Amino acid sequence: MLGIARCAALLGLGVVGLLYLNDAFVSAWVAGGLPGPHKLGWERRSLASFLWSLAAFVAAVGLFRALGRLPRIGTLAWLLLAVAAVLALAPFVAREILIDACVDRGGRWVHAALECEH
């Protein structure tokens, strides 16, 4: 039963990673296409989706290793899961820093465009 859980975790997080990777490529394609009003927002979305895809792939490997060594989880599995958590949280932290810098400069953050409006 544990083998099924390991494979399901690997497959499930792998699919999530592929979906986010697809979103990253499409967002980058939109950002690099015709001139538009929100190119910077699409670039930021592309980077966030890419980091989330990396987080899903790293978490898949970490969870696969962790479930294979239960009840004693190895150091490498913990390290992979910690790296995945940092990668998953990085876009949120970056967005909050951008919002804070925007408001400090007297601007207004537009959530739909992911840009600062002065």
Coordinates of N, CA and C in Angstrom, one line a residue:
M1 N 0.8 -1.2 0.0 CA 0.0 0.0 0.0 C 0.9 1.3 0.0
L2 N 2.0 1.2 0.7 CA 2.9 2.3 0.7 C 3.5 2.6 -0.7
G3 N 3.7 1.6 -1.4 CA 4.3 1.7 -2.8 C 3.3 2.5 -3.7
I4 N 2.0 2.2 -3.5 CA 1.0 2.9 -4.3 C 0.9 4.4 -3.9
A5 N 1.1 4.7 -2.6 CA 1.1 6.1 -2.2 C 2.3 6.8 -2.7
R6 N 3.4 6.1 -2.8 CA 4.7 6.7 -3.3 C 4.5 7.1 -4.8
C7 N 4.0 6.1 -5.5 CA 3.7 6.4 -7.0 C 2.7 7.4 -7.2
A8 N 1.6 7.4 -6.4 CA 0.6 8.4 -6.6 C 1.1 9.8 -6.3
A9 N 1.9 9.9 -5.2 CA 2.5 11.2 -4.9 C 3.4 11.7 -6.0
L10 N 4.2 10.8 -6.5 CA 5.2 11.2 -7.6 C 4.4 11.6 -8.9
L11 N 3.4 10.8 -9.2 CA 2.6 11.1 -10.4 C 1.8 12.3 -10.2
G12 N 1.1 12.5 -9.1 CA 0.2 13.6 -8.9 C 1.0 14.9 -8.9
L13 N 2.1 15.0 -8.1 CA 2.9 16.2 -8.1 C 3.6 16.4 -9.4
G14 N 3.9 15.4 -10.1 CA 4.5 15.5 -11.5 C 3.6 16.2 -12.4
V15 N 2.3 15.8 -12.4 CA 1.3 16.4 -13.2 C 1.1 17.8 -12.9
V16 N 1.0 18.1 -11.6 CA 0.9 19.5 -11.1 C 2.0 20.4 -11.6
G17 N 3.2 19.8 -11.5 CA 4.4 20.5 -12.0 C 4.3 20.7 -13.5
L18 N 3.9 19.8 -14.3 CA 3.7 20.0 -15.7 C 2.7 21.0 -16.1
L19 N 1.6 21.1 -15.3 CA 0.5 22.1 -15.5 C 1.1 23.5 -15.3
Y20 N 1.8 23.6 -14.2 CA 2.4 24.9 -13.9 C 3.5 25.3 -14.9
L21 N 4.2 24.3 -15.4 CA 5.3 24.6 -16.4 C 4.6 25.0 -17.7
N22 N 3.5 24.4 -18.1 CA 2.7 24.8 -19.2 C 2.2 26.3 -19.1
D23 N 1.7 26.6 -17.9 CA 1.3 28.0 -17.6 C 2.4 29.0 -17.7
A24 N 3.6 28.6 -17.2 CA 4.8 29.4 -17.3 C 5.1 29.7 -18.8
F25 N 5.1 28.7 -19.6 CA 5.4 28.9 -21.0 C 4.4 29.8 -21.7
V26 N 3.1 29.5 -21.5 CA 2.1 30.3 -22.1 C 2.2 31.8 -21.6
S27 N 2.4 32.0 -20.4 CA 2.5 33.4 -19.8 C 3.7 34.1 -20.4
A28 N 4.8 33.4 -20.6 CA 6.0 34.0 -21.2 C 5.7 34.3 -22.7
W29 N 5.0 33.4 -23.3 CA 4.6 33.6 -24.7 C 3.7 34.9 -24.9
V30 N 2.8 35.0 -24.0 CA 1.9 36.2 -24.0 C 2.7 37.5 -23.7
A31 N 3.6 37.4 -22.7 CA 4.4 38.5 -22.4 C 5.4 39.0 -23.5
G32 N 5.8 38.0 -24.3 CA 6.7 38.3 -25.4 C 6.0 38.6 -26.7
G33 N 4.7 38.5 -26.8 CA 3.9 38.7 -28.0 C 3.7 40.1 -28.4
L34 N 2.6 40.4 -28.9 CA 2.2 41.8 -29.3 C 2.3 42.7 -28.1
P35 N 2.6 44.0 -28.4 CA 2.6 45.0 -27.3 C 1.3 45.1 -26.7
G36 N 1.3 45.1 -25.4 CA 0.1 45.1 -24.6 C 0.3 45.9 -23.3
P37 N -0.8 46.2 -22.6 CA -0.7 47.0 -21.4 C -0.1 46.3 -20.2
H38 N -0.1 45.0 -20.2 CA 0.3 44.3 -18.9 C 1.5 43.3 -19.2
K39 N 2.5 43.6 -20.0 CA 3.6 42.7 -20.3 C 4.3 42.3 -19.0
L40 N 4.6 43.3 -18.1 CA 5.3 43.0 -16.9 C 4.5 42.0 -16.0
G41 N 3.2 42.2 -15.9 CA 2.4 41.3 -15.1 C 2.5 39.9 -15.7
W42 N 2.5 39.7 -17.0 CA 2.6 38.4 -17.6 C 4.0 37.8 -17.3
E43 N 5.0 38.6 -17.3 CA 6.3 38.1 -17.0 C 6.4 37.6 -15.6
R44 N 5.8 38.4 -14.7 CA 5.8 38.0 -13.3 C 5.0 36.7 -13.1
R45 N 3.9 36.6 -13.8 CA 3.1 35.3 -13.7 C 3.9 34.2 -14.2
S46 N 4.6 34.4 -15.3 CA 5.4 33.3 -15.9 C 6.5 32.8 -14.9
L47 N 7.2 33.8 -14.2 CA 8.2 33.4 -13.3 C 7.6 32.7 -12.1
A48 N 6.5 33.1 -11.6 CA 5.8 32.5 -10.5 C 5.4 31.1 -10.8
S49 N 4.8 30.9 -12.0 CA 4.4 29.5 -12.4 C 5.6 28.6 -12.6
F50 N 6.7 29.2 -13.1 CA 7.9 28.4 -13.2 C 8.4 27.9 -11.9
L51 N 8.5 28.8 -10.9 CA 8.9 28.4 -9.6 C 8.0 27.4 -8.9
W52 N 6.7 27.6 -9.1 CA 5.7 26.6 -8.6 C 5.9 25.2 -9.3
S53 N 6.2 25.2 -10.6 CA 6.5 23.9 -11.2 C 7.7 23.3 -10.7
L54 N 8.8 24.0 -10.5 CA 10.0 23.5 -9.8 C 9.7 23.0 -8.4
A55 N 8.9 23.7 -7.7 CA 8.5 23.3 -6.3 C 7.8 21.9 -6.4
A56 N 6.9 21.8 -7.3 CA 6.1 20.5 -7.4 C 7.0 19.4 -7.8
F57 N 7.9 19.6 -8.7 CA 8.9 18.5 -9.1 C 9.8 18.1 -7.9
V58 N 10.3 19.1 -7.2 CA 11.2 18.8 -6.1 C 10.4 18.1 -5.0
A59 N 9.2 18.6 -4.7 CA 8.4 18.0 -3.7 C 8.0 16.6 -4.1
A60 N 7.8 16.3 -5.3 CA 7.5 14.9 -5.8 C 8.6 14.0 -5.4
V61 N 9.8 14.4 -5.8 CA 11.0 13.5 -5.5 C 11.2 13.4 -4.0
G62 N 11.1 14.5 -3.2 CA 11.2 14.5 -1.8 C 10.2 13.6 -1.1
L63 N 8.9 13.7 -1.5 CA 7.9 12.9 -0.9 C 8.0 11.5 -1.3
F64 N 8.5 11.2 -2.5 CA 8.7 9.8 -2.9 C 9.8 9.2 -2.1
R65 N 10.9 9.9 -1.8 CA 12.0 9.4 -1.0 C 11.5 9.3 0.5
A66 N 10.7 10.3 1.0 CA 10.3 10.2 2.4 C 9.4 9.0 2.6
L67 N 8.5 8.8 1.7 CA 7.5 7.7 1.9 C 8.2 6.3 1.8
G68 N 9.3 6.3 1.1 CA 10.1 5.0 0.9 C 10.9 4.7 2.2
R69 N 11.1 5.7 3.0 CA 12.0 5.4 4.2 C 11.2 5.6 5.5
L70 N 9.9 5.5 5.5 CA 9.1 5.6 6.7 C 9.4 4.5 7.6
P71 N 9.4 4.6 8.9 CA 9.1 5.8 9.7 C 10.2 6.7 9.9
R72 N 11.4 6.4 9.4 CA 12.6 7.3 9.6 C 12.9 7.9 8.3
I73 N 12.6 9.2 8.2 CA 12.8 10.0 6.9 C 14.2 10.5 6.9
G74 N 14.8 10.3 5.7 CA 16.2 10.7 5.6 C 16.4 12.2 5.5
T75 N 17.7 12.6 5.6 CA 18.0 14.0 5.5 C 17.8 14.6 4.2
L76 N 18.1 13.8 3.1 CA 17.9 14.3 1.8 C 16.4 14.6 1.5
A77 N 15.6 13.7 2.0 CA 14.1 13.9 1.8 C 13.7 15.2 2.5
W78 N 14.1 15.4 3.7 CA 13.8 16.7 4.4 C 14.3 17.9 3.6
L79 N 15.5 17.8 3.1 CA 16.1 18.9 2.4 C 15.3 19.2 1.1
L80 N 14.9 18.2 0.4 CA 14.2 18.4 -0.8 C 12.8 19.0 -0.5
L81 N 12.2 18.6 0.6 CA 10.9 19.1 0.9 C 11.0 20.6 1.4
A82 N 12.1 20.9 2.1 CA 12.3 22.3 2.5 C 12.6 23.2 1.3
V83 N 13.4 22.7 0.3 CA 13.6 23.5 -0.9 C 12.3 23.7 -1.7
A84 N 11.5 22.7 -1.7 CA 10.2 22.8 -2.4 C 9.3 23.9 -1.7
A85 N 9.4 23.9 -0.4 CA 8.6 24.9 0.3 C 9.1 26.3 0.1
V86 N 10.4 26.5 0.0 CA 11.0 27.8 -0.3 C 10.6 28.2 -1.7
L87 N 10.7 27.3 -2.7 CA 10.4 27.6 -4.0 C 8.9 28.0 -4.2
A88 N 8.0 27.3 -3.4 CA 6.6 27.6 -3.5 C 6.2 28.9 -2.9
L89 N 6.9 29.3 -1.8 CA 6.6 30.6 -1.1 C 7.3 31.8 -1.8
A90 N 8.4 31.6 -2.5 CA 9.1 32.7 -3.1 C 8.2 33.7 -3.9
P91 N 7.3 33.2 -4.8 CA 6.5 34.2 -5.5 C 5.6 35.1 -4.6
F92 N 5.1 34.5 -3.6 CA 4.3 35.2 -2.6 C 5.1 36.3 -1.9
V93 N 6.3 36.0 -1.5 CA 7.2 36.9 -0.8 C 7.6 38.0 -1.7
A94 N 7.9 37.7 -3.0 CA 8.3 38.7 -4.0 C 7.2 39.6 -4.3
R95 N 6.0 39.1 -4.4 CA 4.8 40.0 -4.6 C 4.6 40.9 -3.5
E96 N 4.7 40.5 -2.3 CA 4.5 41.3 -1.1 C 5.6 42.4 -1.0
I97 N 6.8 42.1 -1.4 CA 7.9 43.1 -1.5 C 7.6 44.1 -2.5
L98 N 7.1 43.7 -3.7 CA 6.8 44.6 -4.8 C 5.6 45.5 -4.4
I99 N 4.6 45.0 -3.7 CA 3.5 45.8 -3.3 C 3.9 46.8 -2.3
D100 N 4.8 46.4 -1.3 CA 5.3 47.3 -0.3 C 6.1 48.5 -0.9
A101 N 7.0 48.1 -1.9 CA 7.8 49.1 -2.5 C 6.9 50.1 -3.3
C102 N 5.9 49.6 -3.9 CA 4.9 50.4 -4.7 C 4.2 51.4 -3.8
V103 N 3.7 50.9 -2.7 CA 3.0 51.8 -1.8 C 3.9 52.8 -1.2
D104 N 5.1 52.4 -0.9 CA 6.1 53.3 -0.3 C 6.5 54.4 -1.2
R105 N 6.4 54.2 -2.5 CA 6.7 55.2 -3.5 C 5.5 56.1 -3.8
G106 N 4.4 55.8 -3.2 CA 3.2 56.6 -3.4 C 2.3 56.1 -4.5
G107 N 2.5 54.9 -5.0 CA 1.7 54.3 -6.0 C 0.6 53.4 -5.5
R108 N -0.1 52.8 -6.4 CA -1.3 51.9 -6.1 C -1.0 50.6 -6.8
W109 N -1.1 49.5 -6.1 CA -0.9 48.2 -6.7 C -2.2 47.7 -7.3
V110 N -2.0 47.3 -8.6 CA -3.2 46.8 -9.3 C -3.0 45.3 -9.3
H111 N -3.9 44.6 -8.6 CA -3.7 43.1 -8.4 C -4.0 42.4 -9.8
A112 N -4.9 42.9 -10.6 CA -5.3 42.2 -11.8 C -4.1 42.2 -12.8
A113 N -3.4 43.3 -12.8 CA -2.2 43.5 -13.7 C -0.9 43.1 -13.1
L114 N -0.8 42.9 -11.8 CA 0.4 42.6 -11.1 C 1.4 43.7 -11.3
E115 N 1.0 45.0 -11.3 CA 1.8 46.1 -11.6 C 1.5 47.3 -10.7
C116 N 2.5 48.2 -10.5 CA 2.3 49.4 -9.7 C 1.8 50.5 -10.7
E117 N 0.8 51.2 -10.2 CA 0.2 52.3 -10.9 C 0.6 53.6 -10.2
H118 N 1.2 54.6 -10.9 CA 1.5 55.8 -10.2 C 0.6 56.9 -10.6

